[in-house]
Coordinates of C-alpha atoms in Angstrom, one line a residue:
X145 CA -13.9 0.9 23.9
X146 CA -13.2 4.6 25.6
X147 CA -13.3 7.1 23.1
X148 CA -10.5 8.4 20.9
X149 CA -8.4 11.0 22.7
X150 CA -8.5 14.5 22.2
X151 CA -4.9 16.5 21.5
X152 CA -5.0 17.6 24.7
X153 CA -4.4 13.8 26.0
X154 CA -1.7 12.9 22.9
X155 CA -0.2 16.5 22.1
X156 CA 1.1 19.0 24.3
X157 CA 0.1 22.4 23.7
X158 CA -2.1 22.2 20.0
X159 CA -2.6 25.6 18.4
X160 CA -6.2 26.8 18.1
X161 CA -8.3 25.2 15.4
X162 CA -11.7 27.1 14.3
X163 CA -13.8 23.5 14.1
X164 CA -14.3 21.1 17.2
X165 CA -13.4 18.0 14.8
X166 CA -10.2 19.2 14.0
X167 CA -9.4 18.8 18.0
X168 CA -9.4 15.6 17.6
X169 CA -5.9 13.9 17.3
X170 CA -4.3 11.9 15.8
X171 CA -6.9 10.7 14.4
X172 CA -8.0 12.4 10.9
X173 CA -11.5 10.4 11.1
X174 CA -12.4 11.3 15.1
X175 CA -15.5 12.4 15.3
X176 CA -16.7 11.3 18.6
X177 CA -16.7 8.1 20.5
X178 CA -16.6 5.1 18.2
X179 CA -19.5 2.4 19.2
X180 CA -19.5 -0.1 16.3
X181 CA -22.7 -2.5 16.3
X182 CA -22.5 -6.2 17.1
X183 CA -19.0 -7.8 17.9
X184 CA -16.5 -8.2 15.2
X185 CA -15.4 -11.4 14.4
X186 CA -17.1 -13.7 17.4
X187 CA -20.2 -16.4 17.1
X188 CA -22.3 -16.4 14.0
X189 CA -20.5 -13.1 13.0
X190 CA -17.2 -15.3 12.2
X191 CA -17.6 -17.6 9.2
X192 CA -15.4 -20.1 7.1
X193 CA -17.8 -21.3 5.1
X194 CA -18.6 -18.0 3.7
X195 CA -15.3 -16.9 3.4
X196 CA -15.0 -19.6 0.5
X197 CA -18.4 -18.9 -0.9
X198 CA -17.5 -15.3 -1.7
X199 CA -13.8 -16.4 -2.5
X200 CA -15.4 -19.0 -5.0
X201 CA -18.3 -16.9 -6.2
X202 CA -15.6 -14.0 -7.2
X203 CA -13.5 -16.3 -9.3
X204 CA -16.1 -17.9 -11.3
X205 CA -17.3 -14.3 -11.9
X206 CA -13.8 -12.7 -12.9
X207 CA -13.4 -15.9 -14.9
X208 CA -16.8 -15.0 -16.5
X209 CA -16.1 -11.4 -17.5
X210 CA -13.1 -12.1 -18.3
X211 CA -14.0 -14.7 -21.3
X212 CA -16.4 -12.7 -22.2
X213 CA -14.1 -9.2 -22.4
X214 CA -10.7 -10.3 -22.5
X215 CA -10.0 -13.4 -24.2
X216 CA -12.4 -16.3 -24.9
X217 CA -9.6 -18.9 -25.2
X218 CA -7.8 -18.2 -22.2
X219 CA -10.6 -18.8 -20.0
X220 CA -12.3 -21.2 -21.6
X221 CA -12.3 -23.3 -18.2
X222 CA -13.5 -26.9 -18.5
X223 CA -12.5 -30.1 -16.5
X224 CA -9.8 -31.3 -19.0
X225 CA -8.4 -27.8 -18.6
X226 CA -9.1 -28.3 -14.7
X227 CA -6.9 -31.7 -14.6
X228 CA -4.3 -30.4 -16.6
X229 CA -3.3 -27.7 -14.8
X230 CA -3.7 -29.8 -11.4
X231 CA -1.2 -32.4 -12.6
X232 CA 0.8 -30.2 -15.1
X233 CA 4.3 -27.8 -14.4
X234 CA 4.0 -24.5 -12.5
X235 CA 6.1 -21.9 -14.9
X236 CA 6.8 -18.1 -14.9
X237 CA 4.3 -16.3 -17.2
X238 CA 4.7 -13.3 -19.2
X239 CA 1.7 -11.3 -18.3
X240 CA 2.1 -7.4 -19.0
X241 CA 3.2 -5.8 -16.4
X242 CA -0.3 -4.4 -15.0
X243 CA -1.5 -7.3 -14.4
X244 CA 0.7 -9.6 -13.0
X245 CA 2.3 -6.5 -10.6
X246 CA -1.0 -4.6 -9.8
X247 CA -4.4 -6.3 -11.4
X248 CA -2.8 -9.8 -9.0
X249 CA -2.6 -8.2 -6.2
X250 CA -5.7 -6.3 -5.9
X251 CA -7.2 -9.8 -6.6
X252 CA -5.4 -10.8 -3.6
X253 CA -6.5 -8.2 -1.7
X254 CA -10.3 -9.0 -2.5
X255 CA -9.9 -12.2 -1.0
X256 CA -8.3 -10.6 1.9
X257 CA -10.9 -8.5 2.5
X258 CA -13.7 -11.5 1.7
X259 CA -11.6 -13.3 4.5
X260 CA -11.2 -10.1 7.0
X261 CA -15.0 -8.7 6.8
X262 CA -16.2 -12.1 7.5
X263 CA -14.9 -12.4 11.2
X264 CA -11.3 -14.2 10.7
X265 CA -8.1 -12.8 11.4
X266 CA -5.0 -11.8 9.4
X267 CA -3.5 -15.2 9.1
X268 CA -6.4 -17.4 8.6
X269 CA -7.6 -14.4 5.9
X270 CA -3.6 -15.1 4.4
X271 CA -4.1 -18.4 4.3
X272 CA -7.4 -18.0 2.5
X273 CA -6.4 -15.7 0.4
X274 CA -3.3 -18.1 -0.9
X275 CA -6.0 -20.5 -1.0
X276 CA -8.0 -18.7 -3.3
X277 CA -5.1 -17.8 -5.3
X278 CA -4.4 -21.3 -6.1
X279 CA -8.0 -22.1 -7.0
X280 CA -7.8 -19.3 -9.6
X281 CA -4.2 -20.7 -11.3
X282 CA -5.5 -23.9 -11.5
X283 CA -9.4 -23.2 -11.9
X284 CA -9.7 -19.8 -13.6
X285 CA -7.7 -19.8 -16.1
X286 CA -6.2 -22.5 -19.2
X287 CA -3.1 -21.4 -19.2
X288 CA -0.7 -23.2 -17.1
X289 CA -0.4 -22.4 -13.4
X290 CA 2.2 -19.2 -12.5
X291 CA 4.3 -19.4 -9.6
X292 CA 4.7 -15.7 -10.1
X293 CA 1.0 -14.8 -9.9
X294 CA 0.5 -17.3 -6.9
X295 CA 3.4 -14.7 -5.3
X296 CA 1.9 -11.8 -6.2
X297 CA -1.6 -12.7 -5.6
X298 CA -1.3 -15.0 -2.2
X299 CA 1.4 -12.9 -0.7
X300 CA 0.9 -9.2 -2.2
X301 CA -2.8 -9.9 -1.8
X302 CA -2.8 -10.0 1.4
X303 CA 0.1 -7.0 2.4
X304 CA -2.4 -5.2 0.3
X305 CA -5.7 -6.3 1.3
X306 CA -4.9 -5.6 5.4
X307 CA -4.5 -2.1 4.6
X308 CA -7.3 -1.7 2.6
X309 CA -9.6 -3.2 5.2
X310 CA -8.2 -1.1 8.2
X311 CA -8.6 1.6 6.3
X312 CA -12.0 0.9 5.6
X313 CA -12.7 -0.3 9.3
X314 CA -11.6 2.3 10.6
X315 CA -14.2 5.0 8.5
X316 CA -16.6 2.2 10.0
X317 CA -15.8 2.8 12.7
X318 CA -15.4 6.7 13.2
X319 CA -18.6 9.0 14.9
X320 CA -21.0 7.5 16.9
X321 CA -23.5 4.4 16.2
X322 CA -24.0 2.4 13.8
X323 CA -22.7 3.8 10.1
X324 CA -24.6 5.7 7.8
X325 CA -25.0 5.4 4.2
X326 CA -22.6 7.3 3.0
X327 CA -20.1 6.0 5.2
X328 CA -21.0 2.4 4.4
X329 CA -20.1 3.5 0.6
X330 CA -17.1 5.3 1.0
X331 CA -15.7 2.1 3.1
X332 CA -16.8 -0.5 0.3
X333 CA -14.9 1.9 -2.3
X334 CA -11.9 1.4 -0.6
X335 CA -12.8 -2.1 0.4
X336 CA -15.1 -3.5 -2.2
X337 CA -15.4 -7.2 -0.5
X338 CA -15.7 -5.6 2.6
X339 CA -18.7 -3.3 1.5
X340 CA -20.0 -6.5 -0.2
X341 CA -19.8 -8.9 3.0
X342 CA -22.0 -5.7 4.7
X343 CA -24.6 -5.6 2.3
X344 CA -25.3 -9.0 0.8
X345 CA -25.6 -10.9 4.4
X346 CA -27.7 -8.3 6.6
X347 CA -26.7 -7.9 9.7
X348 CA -24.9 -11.2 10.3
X349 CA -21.1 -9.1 9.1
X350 CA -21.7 -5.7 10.4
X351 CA -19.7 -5.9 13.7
X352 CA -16.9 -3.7 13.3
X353 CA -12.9 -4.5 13.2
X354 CA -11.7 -2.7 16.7
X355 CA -8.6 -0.4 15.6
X356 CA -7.8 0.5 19.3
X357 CA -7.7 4.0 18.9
X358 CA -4.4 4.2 17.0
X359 CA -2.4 7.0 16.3
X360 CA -3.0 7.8 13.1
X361 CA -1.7 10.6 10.4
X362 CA -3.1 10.9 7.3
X363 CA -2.2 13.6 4.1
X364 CA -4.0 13.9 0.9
X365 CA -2.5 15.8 -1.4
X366 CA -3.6 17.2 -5.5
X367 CA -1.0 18.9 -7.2
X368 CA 1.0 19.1 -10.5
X369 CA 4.6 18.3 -12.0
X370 CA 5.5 21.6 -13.0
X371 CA 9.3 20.3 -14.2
X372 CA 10.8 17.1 -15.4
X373 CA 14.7 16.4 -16.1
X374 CA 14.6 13.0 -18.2
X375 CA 17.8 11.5 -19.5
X376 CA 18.4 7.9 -21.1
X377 CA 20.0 5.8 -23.4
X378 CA 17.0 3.9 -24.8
X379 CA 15.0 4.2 -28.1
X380 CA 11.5 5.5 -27.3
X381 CA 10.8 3.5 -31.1
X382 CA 8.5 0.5 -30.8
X383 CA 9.4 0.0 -34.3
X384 CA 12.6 -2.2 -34.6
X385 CA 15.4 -0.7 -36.6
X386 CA 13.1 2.5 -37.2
X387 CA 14.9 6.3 -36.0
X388 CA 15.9 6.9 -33.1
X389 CA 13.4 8.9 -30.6
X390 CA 14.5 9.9 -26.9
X391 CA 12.1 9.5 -24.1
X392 CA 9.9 11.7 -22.5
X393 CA 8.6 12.7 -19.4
X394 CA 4.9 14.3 -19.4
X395 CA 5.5 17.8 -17.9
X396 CA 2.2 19.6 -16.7
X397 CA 1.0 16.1 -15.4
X398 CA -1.8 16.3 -12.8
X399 CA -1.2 14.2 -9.5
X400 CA -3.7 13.2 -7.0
X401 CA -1.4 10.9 -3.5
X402 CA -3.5 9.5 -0.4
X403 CA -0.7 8.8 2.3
X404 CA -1.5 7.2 5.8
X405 CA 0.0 6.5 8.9
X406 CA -1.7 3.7 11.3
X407 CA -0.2 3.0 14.5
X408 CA 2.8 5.5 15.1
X409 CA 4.3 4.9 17.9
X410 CA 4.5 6.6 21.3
X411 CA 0.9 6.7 21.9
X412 CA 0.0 5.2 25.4
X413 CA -1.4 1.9 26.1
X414 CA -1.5 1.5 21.9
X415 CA -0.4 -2.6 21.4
X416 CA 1.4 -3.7 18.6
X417 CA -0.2 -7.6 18.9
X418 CA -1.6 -7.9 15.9
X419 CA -0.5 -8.2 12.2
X420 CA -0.2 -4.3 10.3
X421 CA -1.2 -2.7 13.9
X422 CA 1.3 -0.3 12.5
X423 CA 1.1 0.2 8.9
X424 CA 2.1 2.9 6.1
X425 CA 0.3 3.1 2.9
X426 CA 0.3 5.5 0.1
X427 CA -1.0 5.9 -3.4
X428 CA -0.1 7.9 -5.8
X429 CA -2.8 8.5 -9.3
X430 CA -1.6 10.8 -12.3
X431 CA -3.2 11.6 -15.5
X432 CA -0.4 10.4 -17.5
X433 CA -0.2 6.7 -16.1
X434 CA -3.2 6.7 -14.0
X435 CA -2.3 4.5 -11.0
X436 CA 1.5 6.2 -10.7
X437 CA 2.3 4.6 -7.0
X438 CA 1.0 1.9 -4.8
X439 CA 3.0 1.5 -1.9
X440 CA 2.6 -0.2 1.8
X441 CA 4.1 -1.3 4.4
X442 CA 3.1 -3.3 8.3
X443 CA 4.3 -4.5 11.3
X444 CA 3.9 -8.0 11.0
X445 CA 5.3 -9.4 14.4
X446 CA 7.1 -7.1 16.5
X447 CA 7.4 -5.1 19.6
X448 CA 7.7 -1.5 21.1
X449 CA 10.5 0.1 22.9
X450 CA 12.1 3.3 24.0
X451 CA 15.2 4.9 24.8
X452 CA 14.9 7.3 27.3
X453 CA 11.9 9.7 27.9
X454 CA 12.2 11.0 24.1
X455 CA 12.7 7.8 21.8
X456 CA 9.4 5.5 21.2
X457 CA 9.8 2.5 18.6
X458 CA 8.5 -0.8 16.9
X459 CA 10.6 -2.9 15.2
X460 CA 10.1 -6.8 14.3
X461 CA 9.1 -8.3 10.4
X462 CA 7.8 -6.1 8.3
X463 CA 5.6 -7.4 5.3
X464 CA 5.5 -4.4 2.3
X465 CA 4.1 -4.3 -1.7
X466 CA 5.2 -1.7 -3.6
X467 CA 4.3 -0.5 -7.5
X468 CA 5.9 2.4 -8.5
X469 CA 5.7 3.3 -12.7
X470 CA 7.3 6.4 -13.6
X471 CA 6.4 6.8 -16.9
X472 CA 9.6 5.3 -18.3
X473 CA 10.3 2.2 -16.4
X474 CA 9.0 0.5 -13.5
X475 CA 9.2 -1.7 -10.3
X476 CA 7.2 -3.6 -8.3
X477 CA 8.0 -6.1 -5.5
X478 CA 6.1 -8.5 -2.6
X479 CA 9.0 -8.4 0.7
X480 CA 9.5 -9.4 3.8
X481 CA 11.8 -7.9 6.2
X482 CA 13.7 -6.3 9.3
X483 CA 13.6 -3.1 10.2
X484 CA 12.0 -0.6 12.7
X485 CA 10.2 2.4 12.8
X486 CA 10.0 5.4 15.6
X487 CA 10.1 8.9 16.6
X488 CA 12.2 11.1 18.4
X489 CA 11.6 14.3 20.3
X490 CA 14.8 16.4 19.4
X491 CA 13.2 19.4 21.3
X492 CA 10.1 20.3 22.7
X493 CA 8.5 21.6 19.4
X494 CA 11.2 19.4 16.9
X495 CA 10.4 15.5 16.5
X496 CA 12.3 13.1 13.8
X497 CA 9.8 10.2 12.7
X498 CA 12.3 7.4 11.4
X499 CA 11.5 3.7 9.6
X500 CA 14.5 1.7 8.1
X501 CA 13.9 -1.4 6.4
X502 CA 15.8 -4.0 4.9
X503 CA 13.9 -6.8 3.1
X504 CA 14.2 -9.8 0.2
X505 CA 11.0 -10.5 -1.8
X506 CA 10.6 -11.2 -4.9
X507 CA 9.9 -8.7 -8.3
X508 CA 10.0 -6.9 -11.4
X509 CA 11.2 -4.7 -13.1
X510 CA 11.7 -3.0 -16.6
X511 CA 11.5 -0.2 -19.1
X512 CA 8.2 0.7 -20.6
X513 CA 9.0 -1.0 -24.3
X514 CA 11.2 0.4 -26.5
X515 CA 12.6 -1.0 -29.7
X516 CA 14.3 -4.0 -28.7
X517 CA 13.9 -3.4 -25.5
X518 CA 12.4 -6.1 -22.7
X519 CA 8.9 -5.5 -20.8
X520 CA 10.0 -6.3 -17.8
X521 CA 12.4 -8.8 -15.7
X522 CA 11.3 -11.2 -12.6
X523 CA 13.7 -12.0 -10.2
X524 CA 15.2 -12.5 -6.2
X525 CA 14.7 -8.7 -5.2
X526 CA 16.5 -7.5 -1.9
X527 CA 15.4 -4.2 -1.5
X528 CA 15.7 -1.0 1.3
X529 CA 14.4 1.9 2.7
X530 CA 15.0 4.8 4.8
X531 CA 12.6 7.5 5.3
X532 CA 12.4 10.3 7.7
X533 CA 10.1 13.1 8.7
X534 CA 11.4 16.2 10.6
X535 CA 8.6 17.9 11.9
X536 CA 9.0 21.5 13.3
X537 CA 6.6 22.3 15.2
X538 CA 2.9 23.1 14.0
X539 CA 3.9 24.5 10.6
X540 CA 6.5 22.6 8.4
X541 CA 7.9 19.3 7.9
X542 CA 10.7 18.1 5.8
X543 CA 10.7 14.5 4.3
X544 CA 13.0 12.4 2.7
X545 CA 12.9 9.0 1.1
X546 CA 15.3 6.6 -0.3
X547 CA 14.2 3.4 -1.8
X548 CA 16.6 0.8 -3.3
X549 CA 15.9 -2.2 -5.2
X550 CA 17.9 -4.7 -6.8
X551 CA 16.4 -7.5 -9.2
X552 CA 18.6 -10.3 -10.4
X553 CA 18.9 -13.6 -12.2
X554 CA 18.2 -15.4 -9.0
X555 CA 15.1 -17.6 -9.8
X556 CA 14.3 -15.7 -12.3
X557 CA 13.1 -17.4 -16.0
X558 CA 15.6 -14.8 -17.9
X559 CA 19.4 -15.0 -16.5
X560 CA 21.1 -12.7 -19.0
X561 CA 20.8 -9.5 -17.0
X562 CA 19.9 -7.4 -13.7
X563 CA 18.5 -4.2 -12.3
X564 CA 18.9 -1.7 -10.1
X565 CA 16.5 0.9 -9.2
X566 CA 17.1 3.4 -7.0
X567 CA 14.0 6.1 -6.0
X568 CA 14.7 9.3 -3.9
X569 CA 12.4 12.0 -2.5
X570 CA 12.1 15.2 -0.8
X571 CA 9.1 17.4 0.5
X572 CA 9.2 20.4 2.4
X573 CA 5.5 21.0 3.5
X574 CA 3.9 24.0 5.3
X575 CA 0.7 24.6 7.2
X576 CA -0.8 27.5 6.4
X577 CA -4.2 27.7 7.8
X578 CA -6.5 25.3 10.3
X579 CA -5.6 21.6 8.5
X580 CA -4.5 23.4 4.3
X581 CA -1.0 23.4 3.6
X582 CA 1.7 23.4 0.7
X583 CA 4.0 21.1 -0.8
X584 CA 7.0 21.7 -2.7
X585 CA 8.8 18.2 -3.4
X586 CA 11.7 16.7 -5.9
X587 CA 11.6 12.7 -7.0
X588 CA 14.5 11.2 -8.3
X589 CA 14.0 8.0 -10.3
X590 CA 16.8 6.2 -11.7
X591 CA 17.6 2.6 -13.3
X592 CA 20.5 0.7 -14.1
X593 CA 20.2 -2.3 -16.2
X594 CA 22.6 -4.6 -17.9
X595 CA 21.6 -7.4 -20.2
X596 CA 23.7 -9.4 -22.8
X597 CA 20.9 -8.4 -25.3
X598 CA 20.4 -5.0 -25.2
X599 CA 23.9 -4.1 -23.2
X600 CA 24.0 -1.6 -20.1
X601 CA 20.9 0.7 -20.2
X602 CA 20.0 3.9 -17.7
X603 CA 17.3 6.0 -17.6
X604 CA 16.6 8.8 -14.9
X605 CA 14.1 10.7 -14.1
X606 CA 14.1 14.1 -12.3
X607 CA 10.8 15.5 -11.6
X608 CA 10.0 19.1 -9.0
X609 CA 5.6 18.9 -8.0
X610 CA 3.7 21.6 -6.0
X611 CA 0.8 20.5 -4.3
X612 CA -1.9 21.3 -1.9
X613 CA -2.0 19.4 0.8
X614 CA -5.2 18.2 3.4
X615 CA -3.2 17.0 6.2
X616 CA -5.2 14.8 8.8
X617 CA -3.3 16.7 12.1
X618 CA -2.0 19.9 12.5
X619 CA 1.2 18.3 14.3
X620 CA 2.3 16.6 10.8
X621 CA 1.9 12.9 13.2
X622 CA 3.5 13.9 15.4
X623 CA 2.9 11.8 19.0
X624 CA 3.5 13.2 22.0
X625 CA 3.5 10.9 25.1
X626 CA 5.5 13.3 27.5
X627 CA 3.8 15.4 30.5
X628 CA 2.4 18.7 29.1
X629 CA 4.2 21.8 30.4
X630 CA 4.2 22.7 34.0
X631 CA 3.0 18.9 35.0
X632 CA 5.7 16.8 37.2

């Protein structure tokens, strides 16, 4: 593999930056010329057999800790428990929220990343992870087998877990040689089956996943919610029949977001063959719900395009998991769907990064429990997005976000009642010296529920942040694939 360009190869014209690394674009982790050790994936560094060793080994364990922490009954697991499950009826369970919409998925994502740091590729580590899924339903637990959490987990596992283990990869991957220490530890923090593969079998997993030298933009951001607008009909009481109390919105709250961009496109020779080699993923913690935001998004199958010398695209089937929990009420959903992402040059200096997305997964959503109110509701979920990013030249971008989803009574256990949920935000950030910037941003979060219980319901949620801003380029991501000025 050639080494990762500079800006002078993928951006025409990069203002001065005071240190040599932060040259390097669009990559926030180039440091130098990759040369991972070994070859990913091929001869005794690919494995099967291990894949379901560690798949195995981390059920029994989680099954362990979790009878011993959580709830001795539940996972009591024996053979009659085994055999009824096997030959009993799938239902829909009623797991809080959490865990059936974020503690399944990040299971699913471990055996993702079991599956992906021991040589095999995205659909044969899919096809384990549903695997391993299904030996948890039946095998990990007493309770009857959940078709929701074999969603969550097989699906939403693994539209989690790739991310995760690119992400990680790609750390792997960055300066020269083989990886130091701490390097190895910040890559099993984000991937923890990854960093386990690494250690626990020598040398036999250390090859490195080959990202190709993507285009990547990446934006970490710590700031706080310095005013909330909260309006809604529901009774913040847990206590049935007790006095009314509105909700409330935590002002002051802390935040903490991690966004990425892998893949954009425009950069030359970049292919789009393989599953999430364009991918978008973003999380969001806060100190008054902790994990606030878990969203991503990849190109599953697709292919590039233009239009002209200014337009580069992908579009094709997208695979996306989102959690989003603003304090009030919340959504999550696994999807599938059509849509495209791209960039335009508008100018020399102005570009217009674009995705639209239309999908149908499955989900969830609710209020956070009020008196008489439900948890949450499953259901059908068609769901879209459109996001842009206006980037003007080297020192502010403007971004806006619209999210729609729609839960109904469509396989769903309740069929009294529906969602809508409907997410909207805009960020105006500026660069003001080498890579440190500011963000000034509004979310808008609103529901609409009706239900023959509880009647129609609405909460909203308006909520201004300020936040510094790391940003991994000083071109916002920005990819530039024209001639540089004065060249034919």
């Amino acid at each position: 593999m050639g080494s990762l360009p500079c800006s002078g190869e993928i951006l025409a014209d990069d203002p001065k930056l005071t240190a040599p690394a932060e040259l390097k674009a669009p990559s926030a982790f180039a440091e130098g010329a990759p040369k991972p050790v070994l070859n990913w994936g091929k001869g005794d560094g690919k494995s099967y057999w291990l894949t379901a060793f560690d798949i195995i080994t981390f059920d029994v364990l989680l099954n362990r800790v979790d009878r011993y922490f959580i709830d001795k009954d539940e996972y009591n697991v024996t053979l009659d428990s085994i055999r009824r499950n096997v030959g009993g009826k799938w239902v829909v369970d009623n797991d809080p929220f959490a865990i059936n919409q974020f503690g399944h998925p990040y299971q699913g994502s471990m055996y993702h990343g079991f599956a992906r740091s021991a040589g095999l590729d995205y659909w044969q580590a899919s096809a384990a992870t549903l695997l391993g899924s299904l030996f948890w339903e039946l095998a990990g637990e007493t309770t009857a087998p959940s078709i929701n959490d074999q969603f969550t987990t097989g699906i939403g596992g693994s539209f989690l877990g790739e991310p995760l283990f690119r992400m990680a990869s790609l750390l792997l991957e960055s300066g020269t040689g083989r990886p130091g220490v701490l390097r190895e530890i910040a890559a099993a923090l984000i991937s923890p089956s990854t960093g386990v593969n690494r250690a626990a079998y020598g040398d036999r997993f250390d090859g490195v996943f080959r990202s190709r030298a993507p285009a990547v933009y990446t934006r970490v951001q710590v700031g706080v919610n310095f005013d909330a607008d909260v309006s809604s009909n529901i009774n913040g009481n847990r206590t049935v029949g007790g006095p009314v109390i509105p909700q409330s919105y935590r002002n002051g709250e802390g935040t903490a977001d991690f966004t990425i961009a892998y893949g954009l496109p425009g950069k030359p020779d970049y292919r789009y063959d393989r599953p999430f080699d364009y991918f978008h993923f973003q999380f969001t913690a806060s100190t008054a719900n902790v994990f606030e935001n878990v969203i991503t998004r990849g190109l599953l199958i697709g292919e590039p395009y233009s239009a002209g010398a200014n337009v580069r695209g992908v579009w094709g089937l997208y695979g996306s998991y989102d959690y989003i929990s603003p304090q009030i009420f919340r959504v999550s959903t696994t999807a599938g769907g059509l849509g495209t992402t791209n960039q335009w040059w508008l100018s020399r200096t102005v570009a217009l990064q674009s995705t639209a997305l239309a999908s149908l997964g499955y989900g969830s959503a609710g209020a956070v429990r009020g008196a008489g109110e439900r948890d949450y509701h499953n259901g059908i979920a068609p769901q879209g997005l459109l996001t842009s990013r206006l980037i003007l030249g080297d020192r502010l971008s403007i971004e806006a976000t619209l999210r729609d989803y729609y839960v109904g009574s469509l396989a769903s256990k309740d069929t009294s009642g529906e969602e809508n949920i409907l997410r909207a935000e805009v960020g105006l950030t500026g660069r003001i010296y080498n890579l440190h910037g500011l963000t000034l941003k509004y979310t808008m979060s609103r529901r609409d529920a009706s239900y023959v219980e509880t009647g129609k319901t609405r909460q909203k949620v308006g909520v201004f942040s300020i936040a510094y801003s790391f940003l991994g380029q000083t071109r916002f991501g920005a990819v530039d694939w024209r001639p540089k000025l004065g060249e034919p």
